[in-house]
PDB file of C-alpha atoms in Angstrom:
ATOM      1  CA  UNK A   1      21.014 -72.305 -66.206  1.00 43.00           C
ATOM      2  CA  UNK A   2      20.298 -74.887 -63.107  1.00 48.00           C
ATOM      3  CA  UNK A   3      18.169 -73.442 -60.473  1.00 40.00           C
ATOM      4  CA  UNK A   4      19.496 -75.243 -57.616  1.00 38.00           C
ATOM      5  CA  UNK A   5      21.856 -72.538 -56.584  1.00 43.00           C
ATOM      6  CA  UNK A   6      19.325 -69.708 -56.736  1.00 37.00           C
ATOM      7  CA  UNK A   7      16.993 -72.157 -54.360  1.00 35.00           C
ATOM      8  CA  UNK A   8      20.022 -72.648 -51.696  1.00 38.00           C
ATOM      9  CA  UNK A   9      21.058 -68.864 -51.676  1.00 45.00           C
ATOM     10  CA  UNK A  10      17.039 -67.771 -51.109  1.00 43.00           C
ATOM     11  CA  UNK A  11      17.578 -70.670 -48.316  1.00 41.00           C
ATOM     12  CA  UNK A  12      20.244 -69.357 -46.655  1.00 39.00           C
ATOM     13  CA  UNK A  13      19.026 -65.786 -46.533  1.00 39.00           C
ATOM     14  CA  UNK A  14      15.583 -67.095 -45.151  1.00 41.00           C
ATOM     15  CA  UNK A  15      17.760 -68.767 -42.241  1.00 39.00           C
ATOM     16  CA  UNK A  16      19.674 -65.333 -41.475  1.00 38.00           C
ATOM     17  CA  UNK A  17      16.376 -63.519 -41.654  1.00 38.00           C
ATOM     18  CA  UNK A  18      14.828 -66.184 -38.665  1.00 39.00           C
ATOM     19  CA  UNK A  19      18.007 -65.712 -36.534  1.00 44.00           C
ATOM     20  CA  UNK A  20      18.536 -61.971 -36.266  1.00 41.00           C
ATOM     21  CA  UNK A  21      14.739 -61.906 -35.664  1.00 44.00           C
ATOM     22  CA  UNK A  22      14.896 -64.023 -32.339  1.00 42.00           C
ATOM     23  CA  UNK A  23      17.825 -62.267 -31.323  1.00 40.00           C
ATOM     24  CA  UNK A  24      15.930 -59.072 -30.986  1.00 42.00           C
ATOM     25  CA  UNK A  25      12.980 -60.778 -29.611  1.00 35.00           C
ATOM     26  CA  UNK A  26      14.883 -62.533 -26.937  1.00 36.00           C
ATOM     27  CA  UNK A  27      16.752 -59.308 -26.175  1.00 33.00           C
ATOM     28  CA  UNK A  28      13.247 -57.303 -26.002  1.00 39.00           C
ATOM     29  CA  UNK A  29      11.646 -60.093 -23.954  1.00 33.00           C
ATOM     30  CA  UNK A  30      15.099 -59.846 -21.820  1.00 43.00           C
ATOM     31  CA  UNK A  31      14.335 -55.599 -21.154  1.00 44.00           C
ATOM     32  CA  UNK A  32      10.931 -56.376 -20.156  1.00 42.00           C
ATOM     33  CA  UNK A  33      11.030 -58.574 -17.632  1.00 44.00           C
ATOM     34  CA  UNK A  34      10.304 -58.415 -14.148  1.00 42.00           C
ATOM     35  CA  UNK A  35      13.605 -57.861 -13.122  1.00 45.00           C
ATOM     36  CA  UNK A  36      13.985 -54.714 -15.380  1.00 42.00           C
ATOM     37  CA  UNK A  37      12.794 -51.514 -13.785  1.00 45.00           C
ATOM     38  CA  UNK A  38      12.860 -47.710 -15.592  1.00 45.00           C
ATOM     39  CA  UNK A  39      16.027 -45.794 -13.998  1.00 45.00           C
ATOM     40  CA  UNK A  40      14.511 -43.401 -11.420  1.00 45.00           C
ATOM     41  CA  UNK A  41      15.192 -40.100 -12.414  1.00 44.00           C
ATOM     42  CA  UNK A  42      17.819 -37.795 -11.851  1.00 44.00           C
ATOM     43  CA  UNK A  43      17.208 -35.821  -8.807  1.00 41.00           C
ATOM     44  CA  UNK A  44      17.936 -32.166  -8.754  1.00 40.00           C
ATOM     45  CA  UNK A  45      20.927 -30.842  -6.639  1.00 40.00           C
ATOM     46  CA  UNK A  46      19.162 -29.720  -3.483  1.00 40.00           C
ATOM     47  CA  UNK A  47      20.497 -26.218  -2.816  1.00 42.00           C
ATOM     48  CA  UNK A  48      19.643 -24.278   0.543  1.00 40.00           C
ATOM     49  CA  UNK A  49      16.123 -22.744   1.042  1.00 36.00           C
ATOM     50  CA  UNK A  50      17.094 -18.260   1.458  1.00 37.00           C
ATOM     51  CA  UNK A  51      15.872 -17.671   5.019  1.00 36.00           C
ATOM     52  CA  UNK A  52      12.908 -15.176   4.967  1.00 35.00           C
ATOM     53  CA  UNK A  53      12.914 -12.458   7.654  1.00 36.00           C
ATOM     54  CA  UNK A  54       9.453 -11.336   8.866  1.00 38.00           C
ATOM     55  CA  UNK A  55       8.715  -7.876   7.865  1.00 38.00           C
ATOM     56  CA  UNK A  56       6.741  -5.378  11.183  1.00 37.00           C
ATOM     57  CA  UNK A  57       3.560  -6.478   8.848  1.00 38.00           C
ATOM     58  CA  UNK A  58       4.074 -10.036   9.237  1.00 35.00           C
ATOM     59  CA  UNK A  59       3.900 -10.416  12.736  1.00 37.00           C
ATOM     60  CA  UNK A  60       7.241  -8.958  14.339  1.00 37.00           C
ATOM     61  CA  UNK A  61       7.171  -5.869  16.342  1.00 37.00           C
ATOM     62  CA  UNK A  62      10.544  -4.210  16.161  1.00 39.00           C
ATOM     63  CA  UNK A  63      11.619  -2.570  19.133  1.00 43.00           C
ATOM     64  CA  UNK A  64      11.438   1.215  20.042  1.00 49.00           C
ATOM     65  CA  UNK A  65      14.432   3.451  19.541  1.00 51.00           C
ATOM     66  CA  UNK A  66      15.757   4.069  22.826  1.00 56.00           C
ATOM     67  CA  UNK A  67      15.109   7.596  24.153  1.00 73.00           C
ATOM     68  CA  UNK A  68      18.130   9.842  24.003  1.00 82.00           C
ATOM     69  CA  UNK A  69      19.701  11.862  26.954  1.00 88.00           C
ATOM     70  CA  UNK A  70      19.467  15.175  27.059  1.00 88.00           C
ATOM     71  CA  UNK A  71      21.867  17.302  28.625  1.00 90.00           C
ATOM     72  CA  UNK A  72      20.909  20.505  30.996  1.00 95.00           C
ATOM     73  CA  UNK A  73      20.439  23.062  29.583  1.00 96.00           C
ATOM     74  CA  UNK A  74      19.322  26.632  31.202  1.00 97.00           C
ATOM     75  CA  UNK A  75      17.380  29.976  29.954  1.00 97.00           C
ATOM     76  CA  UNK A  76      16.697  33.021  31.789  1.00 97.00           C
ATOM     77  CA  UNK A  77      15.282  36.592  31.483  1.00 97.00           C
ATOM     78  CA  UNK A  78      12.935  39.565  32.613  1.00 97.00           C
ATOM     79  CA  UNK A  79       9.743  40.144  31.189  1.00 97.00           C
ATOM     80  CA  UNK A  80       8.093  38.422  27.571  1.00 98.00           C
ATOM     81  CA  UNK A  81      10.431  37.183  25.511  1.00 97.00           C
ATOM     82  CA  UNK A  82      11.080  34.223  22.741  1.00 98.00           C
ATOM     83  CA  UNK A  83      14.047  32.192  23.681  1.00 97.00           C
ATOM     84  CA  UNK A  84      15.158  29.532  22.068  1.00 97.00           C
ATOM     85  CA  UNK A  85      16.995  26.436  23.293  1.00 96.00           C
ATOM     86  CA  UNK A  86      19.469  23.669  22.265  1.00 94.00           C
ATOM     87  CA  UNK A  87      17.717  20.738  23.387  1.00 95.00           C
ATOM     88  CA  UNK A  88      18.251  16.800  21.773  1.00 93.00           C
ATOM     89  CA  UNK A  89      15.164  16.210  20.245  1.00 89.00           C
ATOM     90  CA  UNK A  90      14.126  12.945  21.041  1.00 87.00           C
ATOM     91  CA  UNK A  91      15.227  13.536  24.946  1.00 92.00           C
ATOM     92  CA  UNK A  92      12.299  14.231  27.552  1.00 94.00           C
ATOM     93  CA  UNK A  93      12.950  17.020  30.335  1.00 96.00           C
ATOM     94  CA  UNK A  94      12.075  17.684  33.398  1.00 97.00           C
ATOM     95  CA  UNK A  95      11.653  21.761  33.787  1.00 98.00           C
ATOM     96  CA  UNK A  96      12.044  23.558  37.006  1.00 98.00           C
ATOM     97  CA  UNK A  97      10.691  26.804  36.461  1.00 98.00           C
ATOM     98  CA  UNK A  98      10.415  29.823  38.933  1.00 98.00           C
ATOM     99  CA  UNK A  99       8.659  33.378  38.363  1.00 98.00           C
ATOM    100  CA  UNK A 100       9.248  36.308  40.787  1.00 97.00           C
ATOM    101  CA  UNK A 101       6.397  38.921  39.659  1.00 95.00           C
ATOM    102  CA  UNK A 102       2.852  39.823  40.332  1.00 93.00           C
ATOM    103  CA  UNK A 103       1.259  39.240  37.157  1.00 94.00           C
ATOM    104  CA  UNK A 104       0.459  36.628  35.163  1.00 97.00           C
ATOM    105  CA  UNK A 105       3.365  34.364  34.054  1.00 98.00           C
ATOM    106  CA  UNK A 106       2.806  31.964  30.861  1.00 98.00           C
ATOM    107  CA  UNK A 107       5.619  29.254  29.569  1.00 98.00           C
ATOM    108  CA  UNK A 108       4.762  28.150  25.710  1.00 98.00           C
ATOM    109  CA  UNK A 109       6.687  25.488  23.738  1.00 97.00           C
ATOM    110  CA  UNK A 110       7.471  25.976  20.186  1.00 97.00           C
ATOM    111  CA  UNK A 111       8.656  23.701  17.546  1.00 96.00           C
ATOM    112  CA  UNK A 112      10.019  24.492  14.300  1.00 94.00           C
ATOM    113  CA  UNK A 113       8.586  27.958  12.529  1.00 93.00           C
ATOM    114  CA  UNK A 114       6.983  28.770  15.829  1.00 95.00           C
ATOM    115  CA  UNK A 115       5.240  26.090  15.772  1.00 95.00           C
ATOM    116  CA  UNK A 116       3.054  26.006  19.618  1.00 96.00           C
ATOM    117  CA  UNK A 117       3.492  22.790  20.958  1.00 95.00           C
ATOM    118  CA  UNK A 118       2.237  23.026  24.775  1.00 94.00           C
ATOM    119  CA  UNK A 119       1.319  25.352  27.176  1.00 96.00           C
ATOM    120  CA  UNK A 120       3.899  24.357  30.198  1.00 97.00           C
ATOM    121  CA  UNK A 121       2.712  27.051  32.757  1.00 97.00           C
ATOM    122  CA  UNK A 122       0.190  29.569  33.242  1.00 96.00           C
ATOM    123  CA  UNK A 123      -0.071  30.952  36.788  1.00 95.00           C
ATOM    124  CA  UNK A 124      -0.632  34.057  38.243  1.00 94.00           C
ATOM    125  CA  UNK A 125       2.066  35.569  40.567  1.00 95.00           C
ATOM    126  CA  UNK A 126       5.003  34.398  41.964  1.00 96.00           C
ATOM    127  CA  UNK A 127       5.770  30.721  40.772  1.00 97.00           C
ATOM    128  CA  UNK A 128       7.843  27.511  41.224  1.00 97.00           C
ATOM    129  CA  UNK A 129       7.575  24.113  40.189  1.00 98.00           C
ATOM    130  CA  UNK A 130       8.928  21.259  38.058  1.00 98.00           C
ATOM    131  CA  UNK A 131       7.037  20.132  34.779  1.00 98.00           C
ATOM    132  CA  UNK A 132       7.399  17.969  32.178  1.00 96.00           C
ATOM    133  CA  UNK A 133       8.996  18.801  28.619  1.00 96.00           C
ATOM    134  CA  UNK A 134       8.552  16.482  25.617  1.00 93.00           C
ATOM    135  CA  UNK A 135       6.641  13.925  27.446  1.00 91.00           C
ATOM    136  CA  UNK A 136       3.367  15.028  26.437  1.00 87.00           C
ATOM    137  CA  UNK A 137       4.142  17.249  23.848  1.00 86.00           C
ATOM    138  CA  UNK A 138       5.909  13.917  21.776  1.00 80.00           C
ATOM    139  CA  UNK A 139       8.209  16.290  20.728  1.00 88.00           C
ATOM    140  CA  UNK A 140      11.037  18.702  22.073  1.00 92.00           C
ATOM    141  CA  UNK A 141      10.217  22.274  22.033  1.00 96.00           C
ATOM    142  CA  UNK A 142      13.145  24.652  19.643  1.00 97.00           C
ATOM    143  CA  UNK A 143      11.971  27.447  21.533  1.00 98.00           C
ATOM    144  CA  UNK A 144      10.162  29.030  24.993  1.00 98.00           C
ATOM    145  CA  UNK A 145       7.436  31.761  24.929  1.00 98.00           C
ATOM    146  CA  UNK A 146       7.530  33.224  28.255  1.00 98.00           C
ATOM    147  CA  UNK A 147       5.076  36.217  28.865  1.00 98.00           C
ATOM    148  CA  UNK A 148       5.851  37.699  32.403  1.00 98.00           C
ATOM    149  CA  UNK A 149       6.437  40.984  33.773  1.00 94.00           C
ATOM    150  CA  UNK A 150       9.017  39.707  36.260  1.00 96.00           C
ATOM    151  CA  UNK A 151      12.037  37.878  36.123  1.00 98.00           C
ATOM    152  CA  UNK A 152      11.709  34.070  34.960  1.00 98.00           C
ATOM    153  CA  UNK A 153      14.296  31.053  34.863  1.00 98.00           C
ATOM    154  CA  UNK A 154      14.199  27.470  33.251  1.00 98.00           C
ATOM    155  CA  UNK A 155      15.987  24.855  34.100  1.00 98.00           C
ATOM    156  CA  UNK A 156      16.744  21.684  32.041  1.00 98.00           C
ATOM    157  CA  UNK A 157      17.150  18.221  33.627  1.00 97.00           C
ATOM    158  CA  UNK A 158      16.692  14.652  31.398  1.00 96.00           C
ATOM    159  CA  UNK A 159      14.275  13.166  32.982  1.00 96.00           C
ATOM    160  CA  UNK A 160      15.784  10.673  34.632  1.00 95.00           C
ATOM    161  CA  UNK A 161      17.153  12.837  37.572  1.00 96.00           C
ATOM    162  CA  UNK A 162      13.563  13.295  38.867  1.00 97.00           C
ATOM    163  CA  UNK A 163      12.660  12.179  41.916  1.00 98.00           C
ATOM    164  CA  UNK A 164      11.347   8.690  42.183  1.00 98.00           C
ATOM    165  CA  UNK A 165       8.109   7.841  43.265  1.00 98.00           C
ATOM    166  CA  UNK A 166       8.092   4.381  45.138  1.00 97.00           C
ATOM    167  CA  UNK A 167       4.404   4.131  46.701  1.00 97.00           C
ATOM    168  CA  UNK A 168       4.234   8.219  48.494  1.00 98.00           C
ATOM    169  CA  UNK A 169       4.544  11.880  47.659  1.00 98.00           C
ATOM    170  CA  UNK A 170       4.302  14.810  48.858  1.00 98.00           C
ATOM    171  CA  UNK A 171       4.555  18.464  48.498  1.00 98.00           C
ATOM    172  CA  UNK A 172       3.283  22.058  48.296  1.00 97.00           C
ATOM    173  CA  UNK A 173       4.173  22.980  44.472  1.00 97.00           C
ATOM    174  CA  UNK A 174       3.793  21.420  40.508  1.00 98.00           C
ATOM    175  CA  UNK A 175       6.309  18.120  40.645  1.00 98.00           C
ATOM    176  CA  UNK A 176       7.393  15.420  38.547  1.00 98.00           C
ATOM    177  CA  UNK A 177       8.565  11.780  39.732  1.00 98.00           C
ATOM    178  CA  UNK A 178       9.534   8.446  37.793  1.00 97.00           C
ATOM    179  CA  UNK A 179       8.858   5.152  38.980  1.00 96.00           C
ATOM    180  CA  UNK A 180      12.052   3.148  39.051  1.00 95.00           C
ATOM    181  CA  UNK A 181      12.416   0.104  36.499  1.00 91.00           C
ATOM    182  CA  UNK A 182      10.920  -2.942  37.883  1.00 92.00           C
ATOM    183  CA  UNK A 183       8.857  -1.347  40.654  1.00 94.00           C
ATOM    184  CA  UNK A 184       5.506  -3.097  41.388  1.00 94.00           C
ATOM    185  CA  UNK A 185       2.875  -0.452  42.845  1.00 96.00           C
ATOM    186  CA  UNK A 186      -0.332  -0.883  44.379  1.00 97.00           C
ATOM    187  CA  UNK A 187      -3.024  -0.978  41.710  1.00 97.00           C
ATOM    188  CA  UNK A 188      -4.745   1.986  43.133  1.00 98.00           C
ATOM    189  CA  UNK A 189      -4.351   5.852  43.356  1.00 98.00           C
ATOM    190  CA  UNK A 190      -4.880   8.091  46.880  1.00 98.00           C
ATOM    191  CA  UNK A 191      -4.554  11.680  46.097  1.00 98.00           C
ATOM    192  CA  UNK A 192      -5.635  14.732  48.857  1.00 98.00           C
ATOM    193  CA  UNK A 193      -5.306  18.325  48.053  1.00 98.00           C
ATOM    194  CA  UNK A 194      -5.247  21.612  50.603  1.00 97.00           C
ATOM    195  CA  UNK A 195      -5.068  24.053  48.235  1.00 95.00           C
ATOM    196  CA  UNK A 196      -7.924  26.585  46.241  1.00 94.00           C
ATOM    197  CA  UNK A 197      -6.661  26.322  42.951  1.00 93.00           C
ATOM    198  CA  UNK A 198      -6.367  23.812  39.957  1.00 95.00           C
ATOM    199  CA  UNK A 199      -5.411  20.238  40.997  1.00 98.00           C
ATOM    200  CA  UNK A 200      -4.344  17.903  38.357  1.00 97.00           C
ATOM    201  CA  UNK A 201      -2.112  14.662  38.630  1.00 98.00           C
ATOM    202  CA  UNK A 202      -1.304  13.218  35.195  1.00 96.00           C
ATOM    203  CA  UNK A 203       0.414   9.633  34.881  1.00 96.00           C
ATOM    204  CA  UNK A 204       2.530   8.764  31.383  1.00 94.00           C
ATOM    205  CA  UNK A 205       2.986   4.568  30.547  1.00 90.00           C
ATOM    206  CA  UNK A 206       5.585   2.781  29.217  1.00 76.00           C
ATOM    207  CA  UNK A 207       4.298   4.089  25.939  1.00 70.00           C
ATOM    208  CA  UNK A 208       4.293   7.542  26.654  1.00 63.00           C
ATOM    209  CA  UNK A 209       0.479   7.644  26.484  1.00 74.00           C
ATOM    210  CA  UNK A 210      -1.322   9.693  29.137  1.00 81.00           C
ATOM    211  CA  UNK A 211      -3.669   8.982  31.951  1.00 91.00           C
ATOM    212  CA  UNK A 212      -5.289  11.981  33.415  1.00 95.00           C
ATOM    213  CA  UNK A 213      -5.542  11.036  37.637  1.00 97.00           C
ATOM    214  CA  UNK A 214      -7.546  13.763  38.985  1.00 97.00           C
ATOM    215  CA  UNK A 215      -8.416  17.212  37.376  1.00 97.00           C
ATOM    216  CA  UNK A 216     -10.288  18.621  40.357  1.00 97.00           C
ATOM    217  CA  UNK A 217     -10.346  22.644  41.803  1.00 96.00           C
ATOM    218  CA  UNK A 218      -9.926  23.336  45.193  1.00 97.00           C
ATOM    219  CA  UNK A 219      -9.692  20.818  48.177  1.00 97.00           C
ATOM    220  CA  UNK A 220      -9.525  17.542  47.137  1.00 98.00           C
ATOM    221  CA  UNK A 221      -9.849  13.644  48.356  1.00 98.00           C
ATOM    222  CA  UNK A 222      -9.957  10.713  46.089  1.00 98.00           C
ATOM    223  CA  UNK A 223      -8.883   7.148  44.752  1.00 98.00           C
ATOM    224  CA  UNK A 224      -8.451   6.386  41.460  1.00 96.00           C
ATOM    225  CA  UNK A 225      -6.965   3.047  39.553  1.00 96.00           C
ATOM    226  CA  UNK A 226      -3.230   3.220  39.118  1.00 96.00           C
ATOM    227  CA  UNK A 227      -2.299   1.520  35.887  1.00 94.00           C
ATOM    228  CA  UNK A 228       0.683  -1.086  36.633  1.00 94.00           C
ATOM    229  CA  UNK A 229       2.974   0.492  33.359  1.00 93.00           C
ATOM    230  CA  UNK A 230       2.564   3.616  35.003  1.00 95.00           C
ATOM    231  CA  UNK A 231       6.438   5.181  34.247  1.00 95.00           C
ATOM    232  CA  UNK A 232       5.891   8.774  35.426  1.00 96.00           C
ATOM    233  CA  UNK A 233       3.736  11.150  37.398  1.00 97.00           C
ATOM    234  CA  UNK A 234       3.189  14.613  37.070  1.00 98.00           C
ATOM    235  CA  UNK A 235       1.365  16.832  39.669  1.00 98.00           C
ATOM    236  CA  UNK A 236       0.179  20.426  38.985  1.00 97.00           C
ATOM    237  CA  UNK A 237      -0.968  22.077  42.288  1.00 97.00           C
ATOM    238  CA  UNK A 238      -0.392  25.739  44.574  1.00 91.00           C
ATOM    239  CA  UNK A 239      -1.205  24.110  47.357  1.00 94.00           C
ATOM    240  CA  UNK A 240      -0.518  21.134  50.049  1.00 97.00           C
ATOM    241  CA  UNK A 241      -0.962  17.949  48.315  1.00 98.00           C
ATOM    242  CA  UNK A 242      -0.131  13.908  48.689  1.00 98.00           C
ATOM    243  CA  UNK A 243      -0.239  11.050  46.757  1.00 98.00           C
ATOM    244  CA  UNK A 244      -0.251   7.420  48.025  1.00 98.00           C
ATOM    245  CA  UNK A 245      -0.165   3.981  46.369  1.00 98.00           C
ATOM    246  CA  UNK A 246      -2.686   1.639  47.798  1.00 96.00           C
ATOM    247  CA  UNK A 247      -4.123  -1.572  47.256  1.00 94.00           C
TER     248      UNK A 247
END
């Protein structure tokens, strides 16, 4: 058998080999070239960040409640006796109270149970005078204890029908005033008293916290610093007695 033809088919295949081999070597040399960059990748959709709300802990005060308004309300009677009344209980009162006896007259708050709360009043003798109810207490009374031996009344106002105090006060008896939203007062405090008994004049900030004035017995002259977020001012007295704002 010749051998030629087994030498030319060996050839040819040789040839085939050579040419598919440069084809993939151009076409790798072609995908690495300079001009032949990775694809970037895919970017991720890009969906909206949730919106975080600041928590009171983070920062963010949220505001107070604002107070509720009570309507009047009034109680009455002869002699000691547990009454109790329908008040809102986040409202603040002011109390006008009056006493027509000899002996000694007491006016208790109660919460729930019989809870005691505050002592309003405790005079001796006839009595009349406006006081505070819920202010200090930071929470409205369910109930009065009155001990007397002569006939007693209570009356219920929210506390924003009390008198205003703009700078100067006056009087003979307890009273309660508000300072008007907005007014700017003196930073100081002039307080006189005529009287012999207890003289006390209490002031309550935007906060409801307290500031006790002057806690003196008998006659009385003195200044004292007037906080500016002073919101009301109470004044517990049996006899003449002013108050003045100065600087």
């Amino acid at each position: 058998m010749p051998v030629w033809p087994w030498l030319v088919g060996g050839a040819v295949v040789f040839v085939l080999i050579l040419c598919l081999g440069g084809v993939g070597l151009f076409v790798a040399l072609r995908e690495s070239g300079p001009d032949s960059r990775p694809a970037p990748p895919r970017a991720a959709s890009a969906e909206p960040m949730p919106r975080v709300t600041p928590g009171p802990d983070e920062g963010t005060r949220l505001p107070d409640p604002p107070r509720v308004m009570g309507s009047d309300a009034t109680v009455s009677g002869r002699g000691s006796r547990t009454v109790d009344v329908d008040l809102e209980p986040d409202a603040v009162y002011v109390a006008t109270i009056t006493h027509d006896g000899a002996s000694n007259f007491m006016v208790e708050g109660l919460g729930d149970g019989g809870r005691p709360l505050s002592l309003i009043v405790n005079a001796i003798g006839d009595y009349s005078g406006d006081r505070t109810v819920g202010l200090s207490e930071r929470e409205t009374p369910v109930a009065f204890r009155v001990r007397a031996q002569g006939t007693w009344k209570i009356v219920l106002r929210d506390l924003s029908k009390a008198p205003a105090f703009r700078g100067e006060a006056s009087g003979r008896k307890p009273a309660v005033f508000i300072v008007p939203e907005g007014t700017r007062l003196p930073p100081r405090l002039t307080a006189t008293h005529s009287g012999r008994d207890n003289f006390v004049v209490r002031g309550y900030g935007d906060d409801d916290g307290i500031g006790l004035f002057v806690n003196e017995i008998g006659r009385y002259r003195g200044t004292t610093s007037l906080p500016p977020d002073t919101s009301v001012i109470e004044v517990e007295a049996q006899g003449g007695w002013t108050l003045e704002a100065t600087t």
